Amino acid sequence: MIANSDVLLEAATAEDAPLLGNLLELYAHDLSTLFPNVRLGPDGRFGYPKLPLYWSQPKQRFAFLIRCAGELAGFILAVRGSPVESELTAMDVAEFFVLRSYRRAGVGRRAARALWSLFPGRWTVRVTAQHREGLSFWGDVVAEAVGIPVKPFSCTVSSTAWQVFAFEPRLHVSQARARRDG
């Protein structure tokens, strides 16, 4: 676990798969307005077929629960190797979700910083161009992590047009301490 103020990233285990599956349903519901291919299945669920890979590929995929003041606030799924980056060791934020009741309170910002302190080095964050709130959020968070604004580049992967932030965050003193003590 790593704490960043009252926000904590907790490594998810295979036992957390049902919980993550439920959170992924909320996340997919939010994204269904932006991605026409995100549709309900015949069972009334969106599903997330890649979730089991987070436990079968532990050196490549990383799942975290976000907790705020002890309460579940969201999740992050990260992967080593980005579909938009040639550097094989670059990390990619595959999925990032903060429950609506925790948004605009700095929880996502602190969770992102905690994630980056766990995996120093090159990162990519992909945001669909239609997701204006996401572009604004990630633009601010990445600029804060790097110290200057980072202009995203455009690319298409699997017929989805992305705006991509590629960067290497600076570790703040408090993050480095949390990482060392965690």
XYZ file of N, CA, C and O in Angstrom:
728
model
N 0.842 -1.193 0.000
C 0.000 0.000 0.000
C 0.880 1.247 0.000
O 1.949 1.238 0.549
N 0.382 2.273 -0.604
C 1.096 3.540 -0.613
C 0.100 4.658 -0.324
O -0.974 4.692 -0.912
N 0.434 5.493 0.607
C -0.470 6.566 0.992
C -0.004 7.876 0.375
O 1.175 8.115 0.231
N -0.925 8.707 0.015
C -0.644 10.043 -0.458
C -1.724 10.909 0.174
O -2.828 10.992 -0.343
N -1.405 11.493 1.322
C -2.367 12.201 2.139
C -3.397 11.181 2.610
O -3.032 10.169 3.174
N -4.655 11.392 2.344
C -5.675 10.440 2.776
C -6.080 9.498 1.651
O -7.049 8.770 1.758
N -5.345 9.517 0.539
C -5.617 8.634 -0.597
C -4.587 7.516 -0.585
O -3.395 7.760 -0.452
N -5.085 6.308 -0.731
C -4.246 5.118 -0.632
C -4.465 4.242 -1.856
O -5.606 4.061 -2.289
N -3.369 3.742 -2.433
C -3.467 2.733 -3.486
C -3.205 1.390 -2.838
O -2.204 1.215 -2.162
N -4.106 0.465 -3.064
C -4.005 -0.866 -2.486
C -3.918 -1.865 -3.638
O -4.813 -1.877 -4.506
N -2.838 -2.649 -3.673
C -2.708 -3.650 -4.731
C -3.886 -4.609 -4.651
O -4.178 -5.166 -3.601
N -4.583 -4.765 -5.748
C -5.726 -5.679 -5.795
C -5.216 -7.105 -5.989
O -4.225 -7.333 -6.684
N -5.895 -8.046 -5.377
C -5.552 -9.455 -5.503
C -6.657 -10.161 -6.286
O -7.709 -9.580 -6.556
N -6.411 -11.419 -6.607
C -7.427 -12.201 -7.325
C -8.731 -12.251 -6.530
O -9.807 -12.320 -7.120
N -8.644 -12.196 -5.206
C -9.846 -12.201 -4.376
C -10.661 -10.918 -4.556
O -11.850 -10.883 -4.251
N -10.008 -9.870 -5.052
C -10.699 -8.600 -5.306
C -11.355 -8.556 -6.684
O -11.986 -7.555 -7.041
N -11.218 -9.625 -7.468
C -11.761 -9.630 -8.831
C -13.263 -9.322 -8.870
O -13.694 -8.514 -9.706
N -14.097 -9.906 -7.999
C -15.525 -9.551 -8.045
C -15.772 -8.065 -7.758
O -16.600 -7.432 -8.411
N -15.042 -7.517 -6.801
C -15.165 -6.091 -6.479
C -14.749 -5.246 -7.678
O -15.466 -4.324 -8.084
N -13.601 -5.556 -8.266
C -13.157 -4.821 -9.450
C -14.140 -4.992 -10.603
O -14.401 -4.042 -11.350
N -14.689 -6.187 -10.750
C -15.689 -6.415 -11.790
C -16.881 -5.500 -11.627
O -17.404 -4.950 -12.605
N -17.324 -5.313 -10.384
C -18.450 -4.399 -10.123
C -18.080 -2.955 -10.448
O -18.869 -2.221 -11.054
N -16.880 -2.533 -10.031
C -16.441 -1.173 -10.321
C -16.272 -0.956 -11.827
O -16.577 0.118 -12.347
N -15.789 -1.989 -12.521
C -15.637 -1.893 -13.973
C -16.982 -1.693 -14.667
O -17.049 -1.040 -15.713
N -18.048 -2.225 -14.089
C -19.381 -1.996 -14.655
C -19.753 -0.515 -14.574
O -20.304 0.046 -15.529
N -19.469 0.121 -13.452
C -19.754 1.555 -13.307
C -18.909 2.364 -14.287
O -19.394 3.297 -14.938
N -17.649 1.999 -14.387
C -16.713 2.652 -15.299
C -17.192 2.517 -16.747
O -17.249 3.498 -17.491
N -17.545 1.289 -17.140
C -18.005 1.051 -18.509
C -19.289 1.829 -18.790
O -19.470 2.368 -19.891
N -20.161 1.906 -17.808
C -21.393 2.691 -17.980
C -21.048 4.144 -18.281
O -21.611 4.755 -19.190
N -20.119 4.714 -17.507
C -19.681 6.092 -17.755
C -19.119 6.245 -19.161
O -19.390 7.224 -19.846
N -18.318 5.279 -19.613
C -17.648 5.379 -20.908
C -18.555 5.045 -22.087
O -18.216 5.353 -23.230
N -19.678 4.415 -21.815
C -20.545 3.991 -22.919
C -21.068 5.168 -23.737
O -21.439 4.995 -24.897
N -21.059 6.363 -23.172
C -21.478 7.537 -23.945
C -20.374 8.006 -24.886
O -20.656 8.724 -25.844
N -19.125 7.600 -24.619
C -17.989 8.031 -25.438
C -17.541 6.983 -26.446
O -16.938 7.317 -27.462
N -17.781 5.729 -26.138
C -17.328 4.626 -26.989
C -18.536 3.823 -27.464
O -19.139 3.092 -26.678
N -18.881 3.907 -28.734
C -20.055 3.178 -29.225
C -19.911 1.657 -29.130
O -20.905 0.945 -29.084
N -18.675 1.164 -29.062
C -18.479 -0.286 -28.964
C -18.596 -0.809 -27.529
O -18.531 -2.018 -27.314
N -18.775 0.068 -26.553
C -19.005 -0.360 -25.169
C -20.507 -0.571 -25.024
O -21.274 0.382 -24.932
N -20.895 -1.846 -25.053
C -22.323 -2.189 -25.029
C -22.605 -3.256 -23.990
O -21.748 -4.077 -23.669
N -23.837 -3.247 -23.536
C -24.281 -4.291 -22.609
C -24.321 -5.636 -23.317
O -24.709 -5.728 -24.485
N -23.931 -6.668 -22.571
C -24.055 -8.020 -23.084
C -25.454 -8.544 -22.811
O -26.278 -7.874 -22.164
N -25.748 -9.757 -23.265
C -27.078 -10.331 -23.060
C -27.427 -10.555 -21.587
O -28.596 -10.660 -21.233
N -26.378 -10.568 -20.721
C -26.612 -10.749 -19.284
C -26.842 -9.426 -18.558
O -26.983 -9.386 -17.338
N -26.865 -8.299 -19.317
C -27.089 -6.996 -18.699
C -25.833 -6.389 -18.098
O -25.908 -5.401 -17.381
N -24.674 -6.963 -18.405
C -23.400 -6.457 -17.901
C -22.516 -6.069 -19.085
O -22.628 -6.632 -20.164
N -21.626 -5.121 -18.846
C -20.680 -4.728 -19.877
C -19.549 -5.759 -19.971
O -19.105 -6.103 -21.039
N -19.054 -6.188 -18.807
C -17.952 -7.147 -18.766
C -16.613 -6.492 -19.035
O -16.529 -5.372 -19.548
N -15.556 -7.200 -18.666
C -14.186 -6.748 -18.909
C -13.316 -7.996 -19.035
O -12.753 -8.478 -18.054
N -13.243 -8.548 -20.245
C -12.561 -9.829 -20.444
C -11.086 -9.853 -20.036
O -10.550 -10.915 -19.731
N -10.426 -8.694 -20.016
C -8.996 -8.664 -19.678
C -8.722 -8.734 -18.180
O -7.567 -8.887 -17.779
N -9.746 -8.637 -17.340
C -9.507 -8.596 -15.893
C -8.698 -9.786 -15.382
O -7.748 -9.585 -14.620
N -8.959 -11.043 -15.765
C -8.157 -12.163 -15.257
C -6.668 -12.057 -15.595
O -5.821 -12.611 -14.874
N -6.331 -11.326 -16.657
C -4.924 -11.168 -17.034
C -4.123 -10.418 -15.970
O -2.903 -10.571 -15.887
N -4.801 -9.622 -15.152
C -4.090 -8.860 -14.122
C -3.516 -9.765 -13.033
O -2.623 -9.352 -12.298
N -3.967 -11.001 -12.958
C -3.398 -11.952 -12.001
C -2.588 -13.035 -12.696
O -1.704 -13.619 -12.103
N -2.843 -13.288 -13.961
C -2.060 -14.299 -14.674
C -0.793 -13.702 -15.297
O 0.100 -14.445 -15.687
N -0.710 -12.373 -15.387
C 0.470 -11.690 -15.933
C 0.961 -10.636 -14.930
O 0.959 -9.436 -15.213
N 1.394 -11.062 -13.737
C 1.705 -10.110 -12.664
C 2.923 -9.219 -12.905
O 3.076 -8.214 -12.219
N 3.763 -9.531 -13.875
C 4.912 -8.667 -14.158
C 4.588 -7.628 -15.235
O 5.361 -6.723 -15.475
N 3.436 -7.799 -15.877
C 3.047 -6.897 -16.955
C 1.809 -6.063 -16.613
O 1.651 -4.956 -17.092
N 0.912 -6.587 -15.761
C -0.355 -5.909 -15.461
C -0.488 -5.696 -13.959
O -0.171 -6.585 -13.174
N -1.019 -4.517 -13.596
C -1.083 -4.125 -12.190
C -2.441 -3.502 -11.897
O -2.856 -2.556 -12.569
N -3.122 -4.049 -10.902
C -4.456 -3.569 -10.524
C -4.398 -2.986 -9.116
O -3.819 -3.590 -8.208
N -5.032 -1.835 -8.950
C -5.056 -1.157 -7.659
C -6.461 -0.669 -7.338
O -7.181 -0.206 -8.222
N -6.811 -0.760 -6.074
C -8.018 -0.116 -5.563
C -7.598 1.236 -5.024
O -6.531 1.361 -4.413
N -8.417 2.240 -5.234
C -8.174 3.567 -4.662
C -9.061 3.684 -3.430
O -10.269 3.444 -3.500
N -8.455 4.024 -2.322
C -9.211 4.266 -1.093
C -8.959 5.695 -0.639
O -7.855 6.199 -0.740
N -10.006 6.318 -0.148
C -9.918 7.676 0.380
C -10.482 7.647 1.790
O -11.654 7.280 1.973
N -9.659 8.012 2.749
C -10.057 7.971 4.161
C -10.658 6.603 4.506
O -11.643 6.501 5.219
N -10.067 5.550 3.949
C -10.486 4.192 4.245
C -11.629 3.663 3.388
O -11.906 2.474 3.380
N -12.305 4.534 2.651
C -13.453 4.129 1.835
C -13.022 3.862 0.397
O -12.154 4.548 -0.138
N -13.657 2.894 -0.232
C -13.396 2.594 -1.623
C -13.785 3.798 -2.482
O -14.902 4.312 -2.377
N -12.835 4.259 -3.325
C -13.075 5.452 -4.128
C -12.869 5.217 -5.624
O -13.192 6.085 -6.420
N -12.340 4.048 -6.006
C -12.122 3.790 -7.424
C -11.074 2.723 -7.639
O -10.759 1.945 -6.736
N -10.518 2.707 -8.849
C -9.480 1.727 -9.185
C -8.597 2.263 -10.301
O -8.956 3.210 -11.015
N -7.432 1.631 -10.440
C -6.515 1.898 -11.548
C -6.025 0.555 -12.063
O -5.651 -0.315 -11.281
N -6.026 0.410 -13.383
C -5.390 -0.722 -14.039
C -4.260 -0.158 -14.885
O -4.479 0.757 -15.694
N -3.052 -0.665 -14.680
C -1.879 -0.200 -15.414
C -1.186 -1.398 -16.059
O -1.253 -2.512 -15.530
N -0.531 -1.141 -17.180
C 0.193 -2.212 -17.873
C 1.584 -1.738 -18.257
O 1.799 -0.559 -18.533
N 2.506 -2.693 -18.242
C 3.855 -2.420 -18.736
C 3.825 -2.686 -20.236
O 3.457 -3.771 -20.671
N 4.193 -1.684 -21.001
C 4.127 -1.784 -22.445
C 2.861 -1.107 -22.939
O 1.767 -1.595 -22.734
N 3.032 0.024 -23.555
C 1.891 0.803 -24.027
C 1.628 0.503 -25.493
O 2.573 0.350 -26.274
N 0.355 0.454 -25.890
C 0.057 0.232 -27.309
C 0.435 1.421 -28.197
O 0.384 1.309 -29.410
N 0.843 2.533 -27.595
C 1.185 3.721 -28.369
C 2.631 4.165 -28.159
O 3.007 5.254 -28.567
N 3.437 3.323 -27.548
C 4.809 3.686 -27.187
C 5.745 2.584 -27.657
O 5.468 1.396 -27.450
N 6.851 2.954 -28.277
C 7.801 1.944 -28.756
C 8.673 1.403 -27.629
O 9.169 0.285 -27.712
N 8.845 2.174 -26.563
C 9.654 1.732 -25.434
C 8.886 0.652 -24.664
O 7.831 0.905 -24.082
N 9.410 -0.566 -24.663
C 8.700 -1.716 -24.076
C 8.504 -1.612 -22.567
O 7.599 -2.234 -22.020
N 9.354 -0.839 -21.899
C 9.228 -0.725 -20.441
C 8.305 0.413 -20.014
O 8.043 0.573 -18.826
N 7.837 1.200 -20.969
C 6.929 2.309 -20.627
C 5.662 1.746 -19.995
O 5.161 0.701 -20.388
N 5.154 2.445 -19.011
C 3.920 2.064 -18.342
C 2.756 2.819 -18.977
O 2.915 3.935 -19.460
N 1.585 2.185 -18.945
C 0.392 2.753 -19.561
C -0.763 2.680 -18.568
O -0.973 1.638 -17.933
N -1.480 3.779 -18.411
C -2.692 3.766 -17.601
C -3.787 3.172 -18.486
O -4.318 3.839 -19.367
N -4.080 1.894 -18.266
C -5.066 1.198 -19.096
C -6.478 1.645 -18.756
O -7.278 1.915 -19.651
N -6.790 1.718 -17.471
C -8.116 2.142 -17.005
C -7.928 2.921 -15.706
O -7.090 2.560 -14.880
N -8.726 3.960 -15.532
C -8.624 4.815 -14.343
C -10.029 5.285 -14.016
O -10.686 5.891 -14.858
N -10.479 4.986 -12.808
C -11.866 5.311 -12.453
C -11.943 5.789 -11.011
O -11.436 5.137 -10.096
N -12.582 6.933 -10.840
C -12.868 7.477 -9.513
C -14.385 7.621 -9.424
O -15.026 8.188 -10.330
N -14.962 7.099 -8.365
C -16.409 7.209 -8.155
C -16.825 8.681 -8.170
O -16.097 9.549 -7.692
N -17.991 8.941 -8.686
C -18.459 10.323 -8.840
C -18.419 11.115 -7.541
O -18.100 12.303 -7.533
N -18.728 10.485 -6.426
C -18.754 11.212 -5.154
C -17.362 11.657 -4.693
O -17.245 12.479 -3.792
N -16.297 11.135 -5.333
C -14.930 11.521 -4.974
C -14.275 12.402 -6.039
O -13.140 12.837 -5.870
N -14.969 12.654 -7.132
C -14.397 13.474 -8.196
C -14.373 14.945 -7.784
O -15.163 15.389 -6.968
N -13.450 15.649 -8.359
C -13.254 17.079 -8.120
C -12.848 17.386 -6.677
O -13.043 18.491 -6.189
N -12.293 16.379 -6.016
C -11.815 16.562 -4.641
C -10.325 16.261 -4.532
O -9.789 16.188 -3.436
N -9.659 16.049 -5.670
C -8.221 15.769 -5.664
C -7.876 14.301 -5.492
O -6.700 13.947 -5.458
N -8.875 13.430 -5.384
C -8.613 12.002 -5.164
C -7.910 11.398 -6.382
O -6.902 10.702 -6.247
N -8.408 11.665 -7.573
C -7.788 11.127 -8.779
C -6.373 11.635 -8.964
O -5.467 10.878 -9.314
N -6.180 12.899 -8.709
C -4.850 13.520 -8.827
C -3.859 12.834 -7.879
O -2.757 12.466 -8.272
N -4.265 12.640 -6.635
C -3.371 12.014 -5.659
C -3.155 10.538 -5.978
O -2.064 10.015 -5.801
N -4.179 9.869 -6.484
C -4.026 8.460 -6.864
C -3.041 8.328 -8.028
O -2.199 7.427 -8.037
N -3.126 9.211 -9.010
C -2.197 9.171 -10.149
C -0.765 9.389 -9.672
O 0.147 8.659 -10.072
N -0.554 10.355 -8.802
C 0.799 10.599 -8.283
C 1.312 9.384 -7.523
O 2.483 9.024 -7.642
N 0.457 8.758 -6.734
C 0.878 7.566 -5.988
C 1.256 6.442 -6.956
O 2.247 5.736 -6.747
N 0.480 6.274 -8.028
C 0.787 5.248 -9.023
C 2.146 5.502 -9.656
O 2.975 4.602 -9.768
N 2.387 6.735 -10.078
C 3.649 7.052 -10.733
C 4.833 6.874 -9.804
O 5.917 6.533 -10.250
N 4.644 7.084 -8.516
C 5.763 6.889 -7.587
C 6.089 5.405 -7.407
O 7.205 5.056 -7.064
N 5.111 4.533 -7.662
C 5.370 3.091 -7.588
C 6.182 2.590 -8.780
O 6.903 1.603 -8.678
N 6.013 3.231 -9.924
C 6.653 2.808 -11.167
C 7.340 4.008 -11.815
O 6.829 4.549 -12.802
N 8.490 4.436 -11.293
C 9.169 5.579 -11.907
C 9.557 5.260 -13.348
O 9.794 4.111 -13.704
N 9.594 6.291 -14.162
C 9.987 6.111 -15.557
C 8.938 6.661 -16.498
O 8.095 7.467 -16.123
N 8.977 6.186 -17.705
C 8.112 6.684 -18.782
C 6.694 6.152 -18.633
O 6.473 4.977 -18.370
N 5.701 7.038 -18.856
C 4.276 6.702 -18.761
C 3.533 7.225 -19.976
O 3.928 8.229 -20.571
N 2.449 6.548 -20.305
C 1.498 7.075 -21.280
C 0.106 7.026 -20.676
O -0.229 6.114 -19.913
N -0.670 8.032 -21.012
C -2.082 8.091 -20.652
C -2.833 8.395 -21.934
O -2.536 9.386 -22.614
N -3.789 7.529 -22.276
C -4.594 7.693 -23.495
C -5.984 8.167 -23.117
O -6.603 7.626 -22.221
N -6.454 9.187 -23.838
C -7.785 9.746 -23.596
C -8.444 9.932 -24.954
O -7.831 10.497 -25.867
N -9.677 9.473 -25.089
C -10.377 9.699 -26.353
C -10.645 11.198 -26.509
O -10.924 11.899 -25.534
N -10.521 11.664 -27.734
C -10.661 13.098 -28.007
C -12.017 13.652 -27.585
O -12.138 14.825 -27.256
N -13.070 12.812 -27.558
C -14.409 13.277 -27.183
C -14.561 13.480 -25.670
O -15.516 14.084 -25.224
N -13.626 12.960 -24.901
C -13.739 13.017 -23.437
C -13.081 14.296 -22.922
O -11.974 14.300 -22.419
N -13.801 15.393 -23.058
C -13.253 16.700 -22.702
C -12.844 16.790 -21.228
O -11.819 17.365 -20.907
N -13.661 16.253 -20.336
C -13.310 16.275 -18.908
C -12.034 15.492 -18.657
O -11.181 15.913 -17.886
N -11.923 14.321 -19.301
C -10.723 13.499 -19.143
C -9.490 14.197 -19.680
O -8.420 14.166 -19.048
N -9.608 14.852 -20.820
C -8.465 15.580 -21.388
C -8.022 16.716 -20.466
O -6.830 16.920 -20.249
N -8.983 17.421 -19.914
C -8.660 18.507 -18.996
C -7.990 17.969 -17.729
O -6.958 18.483 -17.284
N -8.587 16.914 -17.149
C -8.029 16.307 -15.938
C -6.596 15.846 -16.180
O -5.679 16.222 -15.456
N -6.400 15.013 -17.214
C -5.070 14.458 -17.441
C -4.075 15.532 -17.858
O -2.900 15.473 -17.474
N -4.505 16.529 -18.615
C -3.598 17.622 -18.968
C -3.066 18.324 -17.727
O -1.863 18.582 -17.616
N -3.946 18.591 -16.767
C -3.536 19.241 -15.518
C -2.656 18.330 -14.673
O -1.635 18.761 -14.134
N -3.042 17.070 -14.536
C -2.310 16.139 -13.672
C -0.925 15.843 -14.243
O 0.068 15.811 -13.503
N -0.838 15.657 -15.546
C 0.455 15.383 -16.170
C 1.348 16.620 -16.079
O 2.534 16.509 -15.753
N 0.805 17.798 -16.332
C 1.599 19.030 -16.226
C 2.145 19.190 -14.816
O 3.306 19.578 -14.631
N 1.340 18.887 -13.836
C 1.790 18.970 -12.449
C 2.900 17.950 -12.171
O 3.878 18.250 -11.497
N 2.769 16.756 -12.725
C 3.759 15.704 -12.495
C 5.089 15.985 -13.181
O 6.145 15.598 -12.688
N 5.036 16.684 -14.317
C 6.234 16.944 -15.103
C 6.828 18.316 -14.762
O 8.028 18.519 -14.838
N 5.979 19.245 -14.384
C 6.440 20.591 -14.061
C 6.194 21.590 -15.176
O 6.401 22.781 -14.994
N 5.762 21.105 -16.335
C 5.419 21.969 -17.471
C 4.253 21.328 -18.211
O 4.052 20.115 -18.115
N 3.498 22.126 -18.972
C 2.417 21.521 -19.763
C 2.979 20.521 -20.780
O 4.048 20.716 -21.340
N 2.249 19.437 -20.986
C 2.629 18.415 -21.961
C 1.528 18.357 -23.004
O 0.364 18.132 -22.663
N 1.894 18.581 -24.249
C 0.905 18.552 -25.319
C 0.698 17.099 -25.752
O 1.658 16.405 -26.083
N -0.546 16.634 -25.761
C -0.779 15.257 -26.203
C -0.604 15.138 -27.713
O -0.762 16.114 -28.441
N -0.255 13.928 -28.152
C -0.220 13.668 -29.591
C -1.394 12.776 -29.942
O -1.971 12.107 -29.088
N -1.774 12.800 -31.196
C -2.917 12.023 -31.672
C -2.440 10.722 -32.296
O -1.415 10.691 -32.966
N -3.210 9.654 -32.071
C -2.946 8.386 -32.733
C -4.226 7.555 -32.718
O -5.155 7.844 -31.975
N -4.235 6.527 -33.552
C -5.379 5.625 -33.616
C -4.886 4.220 -33.332
O -3.893 3.776 -33.906
N -5.566 3.548 -32.398
C -5.253 2.165 -32.050
C -6.567 1.393 -32.079
O -7.533 1.784 -31.418
N -6.595 0.314 -32.824
C -7.797 -0.520 -32.938
C -9.035 0.321 -33.253
O -10.053 0.213 -32.573
N -8.928 1.186 -34.218
C -9.987 2.070 -34.712
C -10.486 3.096 -33.692
O -11.526 3.712 -33.881
N -9.751 3.299 -32.606
C -10.096 4.341 -31.637
C -9.078 5.465 -31.741
O -7.869 5.217 -31.686
N -9.561 6.695 -31.905
C -8.689 7.866 -31.955
C -8.393 8.325 -30.529
O -9.317 8.529 -29.735
N -7.112 8.451 -30.227
C -6.677 8.826 -28.877
C -5.892 10.124 -28.902
O -5.215 10.430 -29.871
N -5.952 10.829 -27.788
C -5.011 11.882 -27.453
C -4.111 11.239 -26.407
O -4.606 10.683 -25.409
N -2.810 11.283 -26.615
C -1.872 10.551 -25.757
C -0.912 11.510 -25.079
O -0.250 12.314 -25.739
N -0.846 11.397 -23.767
C 0.154 12.108 -22.982
C 1.289 11.114 -22.732
O 1.063 10.055 -22.141
N 2.490 11.435 -23.196
C 3.672 10.610 -22.959
C 4.636 11.468 -22.141
O 4.962 12.590 -22.533
N 5.095 10.945 -21.008
C 5.842 11.783 -20.067
C 6.601 10.926 -19.072
O 6.364 9.735 -18.939
N 7.493 11.578 -18.357
C 8.193 10.955 -17.236
C 7.998 11.861 -16.027
O 8.539 12.961 -15.977
N 7.191 11.411 -15.063
C 6.893 12.269 -13.910
C 8.104 12.465 -13.009
O 8.965 11.598 -12.911
N 8.134 13.625 -12.373
C 9.126 13.884 -11.336
C 8.546 13.364 -10.035
O 7.368 13.551 -9.766
N 9.364 12.730 -9.234
C 8.904 12.297 -7.909
C 9.042 13.458 -6.941
O 10.088 14.084 -6.872
N 7.973 13.723 -6.233
C 8.025 14.732 -5.181
C 8.617 14.071 -3.939
O 8.566 12.863 -3.785
N 9.171 14.873 -3.039
C 9.795 14.336 -1.840
C 8.837 13.439 -1.069
O 9.188 12.335 -0.665
N 7.585 13.854 -0.889
C 6.625 13.050 -0.123
C 6.340 11.731 -0.827
O 6.154 10.706 -0.180
N 6.318 11.709 -2.160
C 6.070 10.470 -2.895
C 7.256 9.528 -2.746
O 7.082 8.347 -2.531
N 8.463 10.075 -2.869
C 9.648 9.223 -2.741
C 9.694 8.602 -1.346
O 10.015 7.434 -1.179
N 9.343 9.371 -0.328
C 9.342 8.855 1.042
C 8.287 7.765 1.184
O 8.552 6.727 1.764
N 7.108 8.000 0.655
C 6.039 7.000 0.759
C 6.459 5.710 0.057
O 6.223 4.622 0.536
N 7.109 5.838 -1.082
C 7.523 4.668 -1.843
C 8.573 3.884 -1.064
O 8.562 2.671 -0.988
N 9.523 4.569 -0.469
C 10.607 3.943 0.285
C 10.055 3.253 1.542
O 10.464 2.151 1.881
N 9.101 3.901 2.208
C 8.568 3.360 3.470
C 7.464 2.339 3.231
O 7.104 1.628 4.150
N 6.869 2.308 2.017
C 5.723 1.462 1.713
C 6.080 0.082 1.497
O 6.265 -0.922 1.749
